[in-house]
mmCIF file of C-alpha atoms in Angstrom:
data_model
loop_
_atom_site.group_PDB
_atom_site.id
_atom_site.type_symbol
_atom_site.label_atom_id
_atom_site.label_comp_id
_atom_site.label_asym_id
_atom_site.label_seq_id
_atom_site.Cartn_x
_atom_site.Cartn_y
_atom_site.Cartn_z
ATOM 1 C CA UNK A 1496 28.791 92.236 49.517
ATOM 2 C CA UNK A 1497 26.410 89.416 48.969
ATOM 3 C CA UNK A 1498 27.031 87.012 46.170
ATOM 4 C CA UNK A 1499 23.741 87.821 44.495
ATOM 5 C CA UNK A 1500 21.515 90.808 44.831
ATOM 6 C CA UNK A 1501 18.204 91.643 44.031
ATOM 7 C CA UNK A 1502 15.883 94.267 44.940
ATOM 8 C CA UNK A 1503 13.201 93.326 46.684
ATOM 9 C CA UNK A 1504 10.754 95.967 45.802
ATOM 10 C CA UNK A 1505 8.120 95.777 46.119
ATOM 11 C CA UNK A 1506 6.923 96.454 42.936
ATOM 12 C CA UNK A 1507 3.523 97.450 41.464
ATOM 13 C CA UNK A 1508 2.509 97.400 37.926
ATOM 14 C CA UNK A 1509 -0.958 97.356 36.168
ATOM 15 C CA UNK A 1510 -2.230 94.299 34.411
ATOM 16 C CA UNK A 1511 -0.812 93.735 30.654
ATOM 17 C CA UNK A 1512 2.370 95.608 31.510
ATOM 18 C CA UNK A 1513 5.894 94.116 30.942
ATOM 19 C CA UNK A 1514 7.784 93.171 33.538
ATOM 20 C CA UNK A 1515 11.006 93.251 33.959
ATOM 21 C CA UNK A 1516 12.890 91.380 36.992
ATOM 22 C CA UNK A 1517 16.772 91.847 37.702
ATOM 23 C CA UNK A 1518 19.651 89.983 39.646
ATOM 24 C CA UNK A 1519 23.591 90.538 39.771
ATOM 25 C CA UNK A 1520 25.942 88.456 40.741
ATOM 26 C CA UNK A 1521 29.668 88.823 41.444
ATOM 27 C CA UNK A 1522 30.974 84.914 41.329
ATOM 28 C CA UNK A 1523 32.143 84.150 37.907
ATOM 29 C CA UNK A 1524 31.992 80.531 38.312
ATOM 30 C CA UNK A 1525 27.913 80.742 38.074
ATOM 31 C CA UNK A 1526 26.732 78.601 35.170
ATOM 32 C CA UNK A 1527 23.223 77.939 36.012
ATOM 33 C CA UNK A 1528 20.658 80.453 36.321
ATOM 34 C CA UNK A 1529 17.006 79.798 37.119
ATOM 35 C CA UNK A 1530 14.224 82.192 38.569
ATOM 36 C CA UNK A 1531 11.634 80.690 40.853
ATOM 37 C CA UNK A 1532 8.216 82.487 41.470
ATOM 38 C CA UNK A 1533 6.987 81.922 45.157
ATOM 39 C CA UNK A 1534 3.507 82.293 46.160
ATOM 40 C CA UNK A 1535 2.903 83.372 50.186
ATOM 41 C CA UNK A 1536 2.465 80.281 51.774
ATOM 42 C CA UNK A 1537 4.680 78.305 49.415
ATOM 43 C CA UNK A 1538 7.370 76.534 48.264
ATOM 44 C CA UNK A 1539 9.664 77.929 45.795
ATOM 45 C CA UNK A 1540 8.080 76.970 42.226
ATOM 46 C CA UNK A 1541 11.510 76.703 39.274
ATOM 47 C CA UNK A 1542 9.819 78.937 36.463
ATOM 48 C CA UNK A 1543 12.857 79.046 34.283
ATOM 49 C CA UNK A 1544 16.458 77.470 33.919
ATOM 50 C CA UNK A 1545 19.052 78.426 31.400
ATOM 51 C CA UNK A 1546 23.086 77.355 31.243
ATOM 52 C CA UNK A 1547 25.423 80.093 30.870
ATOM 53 C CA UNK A 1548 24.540 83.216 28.485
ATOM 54 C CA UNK A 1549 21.586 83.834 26.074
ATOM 55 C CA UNK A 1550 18.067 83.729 26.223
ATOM 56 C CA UNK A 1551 15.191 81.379 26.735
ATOM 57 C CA UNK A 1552 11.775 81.727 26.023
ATOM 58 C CA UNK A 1553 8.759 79.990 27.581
ATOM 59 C CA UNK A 1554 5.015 81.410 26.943
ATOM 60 C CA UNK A 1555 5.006 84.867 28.383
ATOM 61 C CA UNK A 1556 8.009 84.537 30.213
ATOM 62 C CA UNK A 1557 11.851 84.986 28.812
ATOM 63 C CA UNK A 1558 14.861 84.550 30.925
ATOM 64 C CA UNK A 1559 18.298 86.395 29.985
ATOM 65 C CA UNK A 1560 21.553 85.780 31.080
ATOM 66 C CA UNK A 1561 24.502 88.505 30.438
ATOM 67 C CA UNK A 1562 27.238 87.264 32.263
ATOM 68 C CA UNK A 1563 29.726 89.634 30.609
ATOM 69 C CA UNK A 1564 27.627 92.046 32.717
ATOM 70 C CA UNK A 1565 26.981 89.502 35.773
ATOM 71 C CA UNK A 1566 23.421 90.278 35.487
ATOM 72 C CA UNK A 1567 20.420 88.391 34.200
ATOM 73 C CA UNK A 1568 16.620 89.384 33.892
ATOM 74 C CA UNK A 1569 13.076 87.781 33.745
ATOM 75 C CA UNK A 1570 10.778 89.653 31.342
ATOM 76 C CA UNK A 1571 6.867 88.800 32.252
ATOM 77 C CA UNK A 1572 4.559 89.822 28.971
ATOM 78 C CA UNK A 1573 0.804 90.961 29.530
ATOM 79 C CA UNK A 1574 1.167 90.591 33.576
ATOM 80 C CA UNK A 1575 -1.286 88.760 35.001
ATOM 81 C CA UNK A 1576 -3.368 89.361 38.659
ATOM 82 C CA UNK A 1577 -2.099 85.305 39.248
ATOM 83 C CA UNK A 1578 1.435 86.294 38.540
ATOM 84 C CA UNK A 1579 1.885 88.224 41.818
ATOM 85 C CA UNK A 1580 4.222 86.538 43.792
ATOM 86 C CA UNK A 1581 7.683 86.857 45.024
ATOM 87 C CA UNK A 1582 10.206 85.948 42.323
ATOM 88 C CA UNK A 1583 13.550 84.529 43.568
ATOM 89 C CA UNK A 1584 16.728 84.258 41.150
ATOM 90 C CA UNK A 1585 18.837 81.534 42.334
ATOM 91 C CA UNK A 1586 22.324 80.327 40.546
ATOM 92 C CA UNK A 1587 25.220 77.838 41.087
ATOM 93 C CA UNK A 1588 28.586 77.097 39.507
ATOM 94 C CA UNK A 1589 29.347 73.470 37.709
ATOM 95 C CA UNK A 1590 31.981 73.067 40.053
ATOM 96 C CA UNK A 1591 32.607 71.566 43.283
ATOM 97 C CA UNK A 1592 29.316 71.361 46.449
ATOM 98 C CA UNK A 1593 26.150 71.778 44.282
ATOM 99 C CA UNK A 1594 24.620 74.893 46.011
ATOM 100 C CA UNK A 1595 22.308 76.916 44.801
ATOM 101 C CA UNK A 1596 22.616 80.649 45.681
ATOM 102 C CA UNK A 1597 19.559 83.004 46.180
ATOM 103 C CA UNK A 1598 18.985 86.332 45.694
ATOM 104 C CA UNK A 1599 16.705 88.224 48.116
ATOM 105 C CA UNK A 1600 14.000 87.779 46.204
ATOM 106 C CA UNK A 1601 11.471 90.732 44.413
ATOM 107 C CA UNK A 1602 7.756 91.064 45.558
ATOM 108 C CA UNK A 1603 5.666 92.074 42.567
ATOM 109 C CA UNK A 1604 1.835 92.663 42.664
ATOM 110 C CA UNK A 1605 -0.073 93.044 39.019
ATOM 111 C CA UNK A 1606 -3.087 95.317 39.569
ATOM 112 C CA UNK A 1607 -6.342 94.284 37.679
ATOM 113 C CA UNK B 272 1.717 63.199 43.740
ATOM 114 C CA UNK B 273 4.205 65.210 45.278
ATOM 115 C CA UNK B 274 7.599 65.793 44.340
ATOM 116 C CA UNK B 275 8.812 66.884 47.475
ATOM 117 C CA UNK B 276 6.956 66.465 50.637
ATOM 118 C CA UNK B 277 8.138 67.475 54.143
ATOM 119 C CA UNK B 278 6.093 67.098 57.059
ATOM 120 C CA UNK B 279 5.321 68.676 59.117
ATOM 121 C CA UNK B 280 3.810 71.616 57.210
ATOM 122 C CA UNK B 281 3.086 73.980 60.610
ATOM 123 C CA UNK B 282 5.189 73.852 64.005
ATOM 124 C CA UNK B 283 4.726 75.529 67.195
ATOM 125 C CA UNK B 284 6.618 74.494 69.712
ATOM 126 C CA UNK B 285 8.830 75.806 73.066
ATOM 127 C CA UNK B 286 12.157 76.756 73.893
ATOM 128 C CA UNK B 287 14.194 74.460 75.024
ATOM 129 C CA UNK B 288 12.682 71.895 73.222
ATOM 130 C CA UNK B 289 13.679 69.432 70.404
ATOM 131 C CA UNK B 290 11.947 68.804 67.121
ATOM 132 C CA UNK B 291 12.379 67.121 63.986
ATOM 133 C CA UNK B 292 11.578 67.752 60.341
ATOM 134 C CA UNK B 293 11.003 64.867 57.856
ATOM 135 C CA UNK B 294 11.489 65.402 53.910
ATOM 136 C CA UNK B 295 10.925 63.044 51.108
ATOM 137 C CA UNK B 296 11.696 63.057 47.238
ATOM 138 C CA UNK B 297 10.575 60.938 44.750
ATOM 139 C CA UNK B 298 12.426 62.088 42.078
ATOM 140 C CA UNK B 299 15.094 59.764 41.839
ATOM 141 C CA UNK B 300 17.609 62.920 42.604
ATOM 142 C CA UNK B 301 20.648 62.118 44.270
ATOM 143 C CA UNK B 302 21.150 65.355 45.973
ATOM 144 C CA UNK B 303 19.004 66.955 48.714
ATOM 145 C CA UNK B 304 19.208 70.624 50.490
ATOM 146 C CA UNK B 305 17.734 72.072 53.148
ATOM 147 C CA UNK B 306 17.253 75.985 53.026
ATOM 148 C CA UNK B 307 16.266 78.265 56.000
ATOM 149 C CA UNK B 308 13.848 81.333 54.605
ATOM 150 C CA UNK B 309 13.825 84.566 56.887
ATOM 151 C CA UNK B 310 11.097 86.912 57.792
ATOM 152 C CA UNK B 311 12.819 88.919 54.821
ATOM 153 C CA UNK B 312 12.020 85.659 52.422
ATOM 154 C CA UNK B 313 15.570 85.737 52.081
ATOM 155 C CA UNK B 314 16.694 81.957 51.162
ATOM 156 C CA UNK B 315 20.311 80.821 52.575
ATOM 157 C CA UNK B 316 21.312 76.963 52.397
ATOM 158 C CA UNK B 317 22.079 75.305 55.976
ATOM 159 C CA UNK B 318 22.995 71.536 54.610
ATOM 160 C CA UNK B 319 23.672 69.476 51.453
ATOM 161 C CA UNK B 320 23.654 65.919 50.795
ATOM 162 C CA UNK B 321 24.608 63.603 48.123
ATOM 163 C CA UNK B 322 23.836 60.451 48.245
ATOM 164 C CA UNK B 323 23.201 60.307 52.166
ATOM 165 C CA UNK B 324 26.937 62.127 52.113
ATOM 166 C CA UNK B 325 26.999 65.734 53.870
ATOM 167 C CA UNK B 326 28.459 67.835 50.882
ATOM 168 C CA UNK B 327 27.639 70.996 52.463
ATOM 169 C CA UNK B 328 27.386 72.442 55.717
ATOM 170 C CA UNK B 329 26.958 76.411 56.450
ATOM 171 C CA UNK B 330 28.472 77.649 59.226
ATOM 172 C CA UNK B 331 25.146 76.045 60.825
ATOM 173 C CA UNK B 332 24.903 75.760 64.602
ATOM 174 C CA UNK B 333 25.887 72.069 65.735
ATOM 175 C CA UNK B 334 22.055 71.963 67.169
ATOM 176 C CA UNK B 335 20.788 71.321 63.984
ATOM 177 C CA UNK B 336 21.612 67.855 62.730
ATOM 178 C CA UNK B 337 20.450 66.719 59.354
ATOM 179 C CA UNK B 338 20.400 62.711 58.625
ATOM 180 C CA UNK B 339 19.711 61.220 55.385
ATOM 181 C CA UNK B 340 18.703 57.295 56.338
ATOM 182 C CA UNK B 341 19.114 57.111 52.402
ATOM 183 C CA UNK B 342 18.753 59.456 49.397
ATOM 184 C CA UNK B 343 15.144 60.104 49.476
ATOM 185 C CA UNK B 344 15.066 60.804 52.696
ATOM 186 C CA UNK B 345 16.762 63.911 54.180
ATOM 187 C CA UNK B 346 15.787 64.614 57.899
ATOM 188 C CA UNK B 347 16.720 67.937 60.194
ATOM 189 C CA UNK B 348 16.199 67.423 63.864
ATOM 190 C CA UNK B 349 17.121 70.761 66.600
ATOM 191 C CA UNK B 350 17.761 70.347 68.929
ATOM 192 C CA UNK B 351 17.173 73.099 72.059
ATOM 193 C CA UNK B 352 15.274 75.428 70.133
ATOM 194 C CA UNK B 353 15.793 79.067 70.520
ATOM 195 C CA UNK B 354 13.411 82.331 69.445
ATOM 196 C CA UNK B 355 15.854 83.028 66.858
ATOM 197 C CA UNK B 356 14.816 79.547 65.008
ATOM 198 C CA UNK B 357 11.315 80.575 64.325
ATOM 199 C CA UNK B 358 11.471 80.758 60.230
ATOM 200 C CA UNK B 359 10.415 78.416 57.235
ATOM 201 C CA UNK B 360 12.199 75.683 56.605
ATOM 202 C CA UNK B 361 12.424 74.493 52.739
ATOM 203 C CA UNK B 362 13.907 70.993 51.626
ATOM 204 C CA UNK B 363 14.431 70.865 48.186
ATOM 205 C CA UNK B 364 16.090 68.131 45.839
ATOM 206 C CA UNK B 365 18.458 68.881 42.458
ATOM 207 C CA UNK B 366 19.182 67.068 39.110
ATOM 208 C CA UNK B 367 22.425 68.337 38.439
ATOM 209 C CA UNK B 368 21.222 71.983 38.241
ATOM 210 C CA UNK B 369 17.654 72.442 39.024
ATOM 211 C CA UNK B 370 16.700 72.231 42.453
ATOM 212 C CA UNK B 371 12.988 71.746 43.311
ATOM 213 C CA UNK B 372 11.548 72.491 46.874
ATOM 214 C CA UNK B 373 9.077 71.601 49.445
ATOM 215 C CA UNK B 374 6.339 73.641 50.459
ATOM 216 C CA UNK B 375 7.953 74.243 53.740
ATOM 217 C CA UNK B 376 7.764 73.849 57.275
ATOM 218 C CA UNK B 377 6.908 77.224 59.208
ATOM 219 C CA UNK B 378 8.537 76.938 62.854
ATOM 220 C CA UNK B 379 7.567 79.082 65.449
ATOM 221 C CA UNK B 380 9.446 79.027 68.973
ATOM 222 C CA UNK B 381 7.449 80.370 71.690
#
């Protein structure tokens, strides 16, 4: 079992629809979760950070962490053609090597 | 200016041969990665350091040797390349919790 799963979609959704990306995670040492959004070509790009549970808000983006659950989603509000991309979740614990673990990563494409 | 910059940014190159990777931060970080990305865009971590000291190493063949001539600088040179090395190669660089990347070096072993 990986530490972190994702599925990778793809996924397809009109413009102006919510979307909603999801990761679990079985290591309850994770403290920090962030999402990155990667564009082909690119380097990973950090969209969002938060430290342990709750939410977090940033213009049409919000970020929540459950990790009662071990699971944590990015909501994307009124979608966007430029927000297709692949969005990676990524966490680590606050203790010991600092590495940051990836989940596989979702392809989403916003339709005009 | 760039964050992170690793050169160089396309690699095509033989097997058998060696090859080397450069990375640079200048973010004042003390802690630099380097990630391997798969066809599958699946992102796994090869090598940490932390102030030019290996923190992490995964289970990484012994051909690939990272050096860090201080800490923002974090090198990878392979050596005898194989088919099965052909994939992006991200170095990134952390505060204590948010790491921020490269734009990658695609390698492609002929």
């Amino acid at each position: 079992q990986k530490e972190v799963e994702q599925d990778p979609g793809p996924l397809s959704v009109p413009e102006g629809a919510i979307v909603s990306l999801n990761c679990t995670y079985s290591n309850s040492a994770f403290q920090y979760f962030m999402w990155y959004r990667q564009y082909s070509r690119k380097g990973p790009e950090l969209l969002m950070y938060t430290y342990s549970s709750g939410n977090k808000e940033d213009g049409r983006f919000t970020a929540q962490v459950d990790k009662s659950s071990k699971y944590i989603s990015l909501f994307i509000r009124d979608s966007q053609p430029s927000d297709s991309a692949t969005y990676l979740c990524a966490m680590r614990s606050d203790q010991g090597a600092q590495k940051l673990v990836f989940g596989q990563g979702t392809r989403l494409t916003i339709n005009p | 200016d760039t964050a992170v910059s690793q050169t160089p940014k396309y690699l095509v190159t033989q097997m058998g041969n060696d090859k080397s990777i450069k990375c640079e931060q200048n973010l004042g970080h003390d802690t630099m990665y380097w990630y391997k990305q798969d066809s599958k865009k699946f992102l796994k971590i090869m090598f940490s350091y932390n102030n030019k000291e290996l923190i992490i190493n995964e289970t990484v063949p012994n051909r690939f040797s990272p050096k860090s001539p201080d800490k923002a600088h974090l090198n990878l040179h392979i050596n005898s390349l194989e088919l099965g090395d052909s994939a992006v190669y991200f170095c990134a660089s952390s505060s204590y919790a948010e790491a921020f990347f490269g734009q990658g070096t695609r390698l492609t072993v002929v």
